[in-house]
Tab-separated table of C-alpha atoms in Angstrom:
chain	number	residue	atom	x	y	z
A	1	MET	CA	-35.817	-27.184	3.237
A	2	ALA	CA	-32.111	-27.629	2.563
A	3	ASN	CA	-31.347	-28.699	6.149
A	4	VAL	CA	-33.103	-32.049	5.623
A	5	ARG	CA	-31.075	-33.033	2.546
A	6	VAL	CA	-27.820	-34.971	2.695
A	7	HIS	CA	-24.957	-32.500	2.423
A	8	GLY	CA	-22.666	-33.130	-0.536
A	9	THR	CA	-19.416	-32.746	1.415
A	10	THR	CA	-20.181	-34.179	4.854
A	11	ARG	CA	-22.666	-36.823	3.617
A	12	GLN	CA	-24.813	-35.988	6.653
A	13	VAL	CA	-28.111	-34.158	7.114
A	14	PRO	CA	-27.369	-30.679	8.564
A	15	PHE	CA	-30.516	-30.749	10.724
A	16	ASP	CA	-29.291	-33.977	12.382
A	17	ARG	CA	-25.871	-32.415	13.097
A	18	LEU	CA	-27.321	-29.284	14.698
A	19	PRO	CA	-27.733	-30.766	18.245
A	20	LEU	CA	-24.076	-31.884	18.114
A	21	GLU	CA	-22.914	-28.256	17.709
A	22	GLY	CA	-23.660	-27.449	21.370
A	23	LEU	CA	-25.055	-24.011	20.569
A	24	GLN	CA	-26.437	-21.917	23.426
A	25	PRO	CA	-29.155	-19.253	23.123
A	26	LEU	CA	-28.065	-15.629	23.250
A	27	PRO	CA	-28.618	-13.836	26.561
A	28	GLU	CA	-31.888	-11.927	26.797
A	29	GLY	CA	-31.590	-8.196	26.299
A	30	GLY	CA	-28.035	-8.411	25.039
A	31	SER	CA	-26.849	-5.246	23.390
A	32	PHE	CA	-25.088	-5.704	20.092
A	33	ASP	CA	-23.663	-3.000	17.875
A	34	THR	CA	-25.422	-3.426	14.533
A	35	SER	CA	-24.069	-0.217	13.027
A	36	ARG	CA	-22.997	-0.121	9.410
A	37	ILE	CA	-19.359	0.819	8.981
A	38	ALA	CA	-17.686	2.224	5.877
A	39	TYR	CA	-14.409	3.983	5.142
A	40	ARG	CA	-14.330	7.215	3.146
A	41	GLN	CA	-11.810	9.899	2.258
A	42	SER	CA	-12.798	13.455	3.085
A	43	SER	CA	-12.765	15.974	0.270
A	44	ARG	CA	-11.057	19.373	0.131
A	45	ASP	CA	-14.360	21.026	1.008
A	46	CYS	CA	-14.572	19.161	4.362
A	47	LEU	CA	-17.194	16.669	3.200
A	48	VAL	CA	-17.490	12.904	3.379
A	49	SER	CA	-19.783	11.119	0.947
A	50	TYR	CA	-21.937	8.401	2.473
A	51	ALA	CA	-25.113	6.726	1.177
A	52	GLY	CA	-25.659	9.359	-1.502
A	53	ASN	CA	-25.352	12.347	0.854
A	54	TYR	CA	-22.528	14.541	2.146
A	55	TYR	CA	-21.566	15.109	5.776
A	56	SER	CA	-19.116	17.729	7.045
A	57	VAL	CA	-15.966	16.989	9.032
A	58	PRO	CA	-13.554	19.405	10.755
A	59	ALA	CA	-11.116	21.131	8.410
A	60	THR	CA	-8.143	19.463	10.098
A	61	TYR	CA	-9.282	16.129	8.594
A	62	VAL	CA	-9.366	17.250	4.942
A	63	GLY	CA	-8.021	14.568	2.606
A	64	GLN	CA	-7.821	11.894	5.299
A	65	GLN	CA	-9.253	8.392	5.366
A	66	LEU	CA	-12.100	8.274	7.900
A	67	MET	CA	-14.485	5.684	9.319
A	68	VAL	CA	-18.212	6.375	8.910
A	69	LYS	CA	-20.621	4.573	11.204
A	70	GLU	CA	-24.391	4.570	10.638
A	71	THR	CA	-26.270	3.675	13.813
A	72	ALA	CA	-29.672	2.026	14.203
A	73	GLU	CA	-30.911	5.245	15.840
A	74	GLY	CA	-30.419	7.191	12.582
A	75	SER	CA	-27.120	8.930	13.286
A	76	VAL	CA	-23.958	9.156	11.236
A	77	LEU	CA	-20.807	9.139	13.349
A	78	ILE	CA	-17.459	9.914	11.761
A	79	PHE	CA	-14.224	8.726	13.357
A	80	SER	CA	-10.546	9.184	12.640
A	81	LEU	CA	-8.661	5.955	11.955
A	82	GLN	CA	-7.277	6.250	15.500
A	83	GLY	CA	-10.860	5.847	16.801
A	84	ASP	CA	-11.557	9.464	17.835
A	85	GLU	CA	-15.105	10.669	17.092
A	86	ILE	CA	-14.728	13.825	15.007
A	87	ALA	CA	-18.306	14.460	13.812
A	88	ARG	CA	-21.876	13.454	14.584
A	89	HIS	CA	-24.812	14.129	12.251
A	90	ARG	CA	-28.383	13.021	11.753
A	91	LEU	CA	-28.815	10.553	8.882
A	92	ALA	CA	-30.108	12.496	5.879
A	93	THR	CA	-33.130	11.151	4.042
A	94	GLY	CA	-33.074	11.181	0.280
A	95	ARG	CA	-30.013	11.787	-1.833
A	96	TYR	CA	-27.600	14.609	-2.717
A	97	GLN	CA	-28.163	16.430	0.578
A	98	ARG	CA	-25.465	18.196	2.550
A	99	VAL	CA	-25.468	17.998	6.325
A	100	VAL	CA	-23.031	20.679	7.438
A	101	LEU	CA	-21.922	22.103	10.761
A	102	PRO	CA	-20.431	25.612	10.293
A	103	GLU	CA	-17.818	25.062	13.011
A	104	HIS	CA	-16.215	22.360	10.865
A	105	TYR	CA	-14.989	25.054	8.486
A	106	ALA	CA	-13.093	27.012	11.145
A	107	GLY	CA	-9.422	27.052	10.249
A	108	LEU	CA	-9.987	26.294	6.569
A	109	ARG	CA	-7.868	28.541	4.381
A	110	THR	CA	-9.761	30.836	2.037
A	111	ALA	CA	-8.755	31.571	-1.533
A	112	THR	CA	-7.004	34.774	-0.434
A	113	GLN	CA	-4.961	32.890	2.170
A	114	ARG	CA	-3.596	30.284	-0.195
A	115	PRO	CA	0.057	30.588	-1.061
A	116	LYS	CA	0.736	32.018	-4.480
A	117	ARG	CA	1.776	29.552	-7.105
A	118	ALA	CA	4.723	30.075	-9.349
A	119	GLY	CA	3.915	31.652	-12.696
A	120	ALA	CA	3.759	29.752	-15.937
A	121	VAL	CA	6.851	27.780	-16.821
A	122	GLN	CA	8.041	27.841	-20.381
A	123	ILE	CA	9.128	24.494	-21.781
A	124	ALA	CA	11.857	24.323	-24.396
A	125	PRO	CA	10.625	23.289	-27.846
A	126	PRO	CA	11.412	19.737	-28.947
A	127	SER	CA	14.752	19.225	-30.636
A	128	VAL	CA	13.025	17.486	-33.577
A	129	PRO	CA	11.520	19.965	-36.070
A	130	LEU	CA	7.746	20.209	-35.852
A	131	ALA	CA	7.350	19.218	-39.508
A	132	GLU	CA	8.777	15.758	-38.686
A	133	TRP	CA	6.238	15.314	-35.872
A	134	LEU	CA	3.363	16.041	-38.231
A	135	VAL	CA	4.319	13.486	-40.874
A	136	ALA	CA	2.155	10.402	-40.501
A	137	PRO	CA	3.306	6.969	-41.617
A	138	PRO	CA	1.788	5.673	-44.856
A	139	VAL	CA	-1.461	3.762	-44.409
A	140	GLU	CA	-2.661	1.099	-46.807
A	141	VAL	CA	-6.021	1.962	-48.369
A	142	ARG	CA	-8.280	-1.031	-49.058
A	143	PRO	CA	-11.858	-1.444	-50.163
A	144	LEU	CA	-14.458	-2.400	-47.521
A	145	SER	CA	-15.063	-5.689	-49.299
A	146	VAL	CA	-11.770	-6.958	-47.838
A	147	TYR	CA	-13.230	-6.625	-44.314
A	148	GLU	CA	-16.512	-8.207	-45.389
A	149	ASP	CA	-14.585	-11.195	-46.719
A	150	LEU	CA	-12.747	-11.509	-43.394
A	151	LEU	CA	-16.044	-11.532	-41.513
A	152	GLU	CA	-17.401	-14.242	-43.791
A	153	GLY	CA	-14.620	-16.546	-42.604
A	154	VAL	CA	-15.467	-15.888	-38.933
A	155	ARG	CA	-19.201	-16.545	-39.159
């Protein structure tokens, strides 16, 4: 419908210009990658969130930016930013599902393997006495009618 109208910028009918473009038909049976691509950061629990579901990645990729590719065949492929395929899963149906391969968790430190953190650190009290911190500045108290009068001027 719009191709028969005069275009506002070119002042020509797009349908009349089409033969001048010299377009050629695509080759028959051409294979084109129509995969959806997204970039996600993996969480500390070796998961990548994609399309409302979670997919596992090897523990060595925790916290890294990764490329997620959804194929037309219903697979989810996960790549490092260098282009290495690091995980392959089936596309989960529904939402909030976890698709996990147990081998992805090999090498992940457990709670008992984590290095101990330093104990609590005591911070010196402020040099200003606490009573001075608690004193609030004086606030003017006005009746609500003052605000109503202000609104009357705006309306």
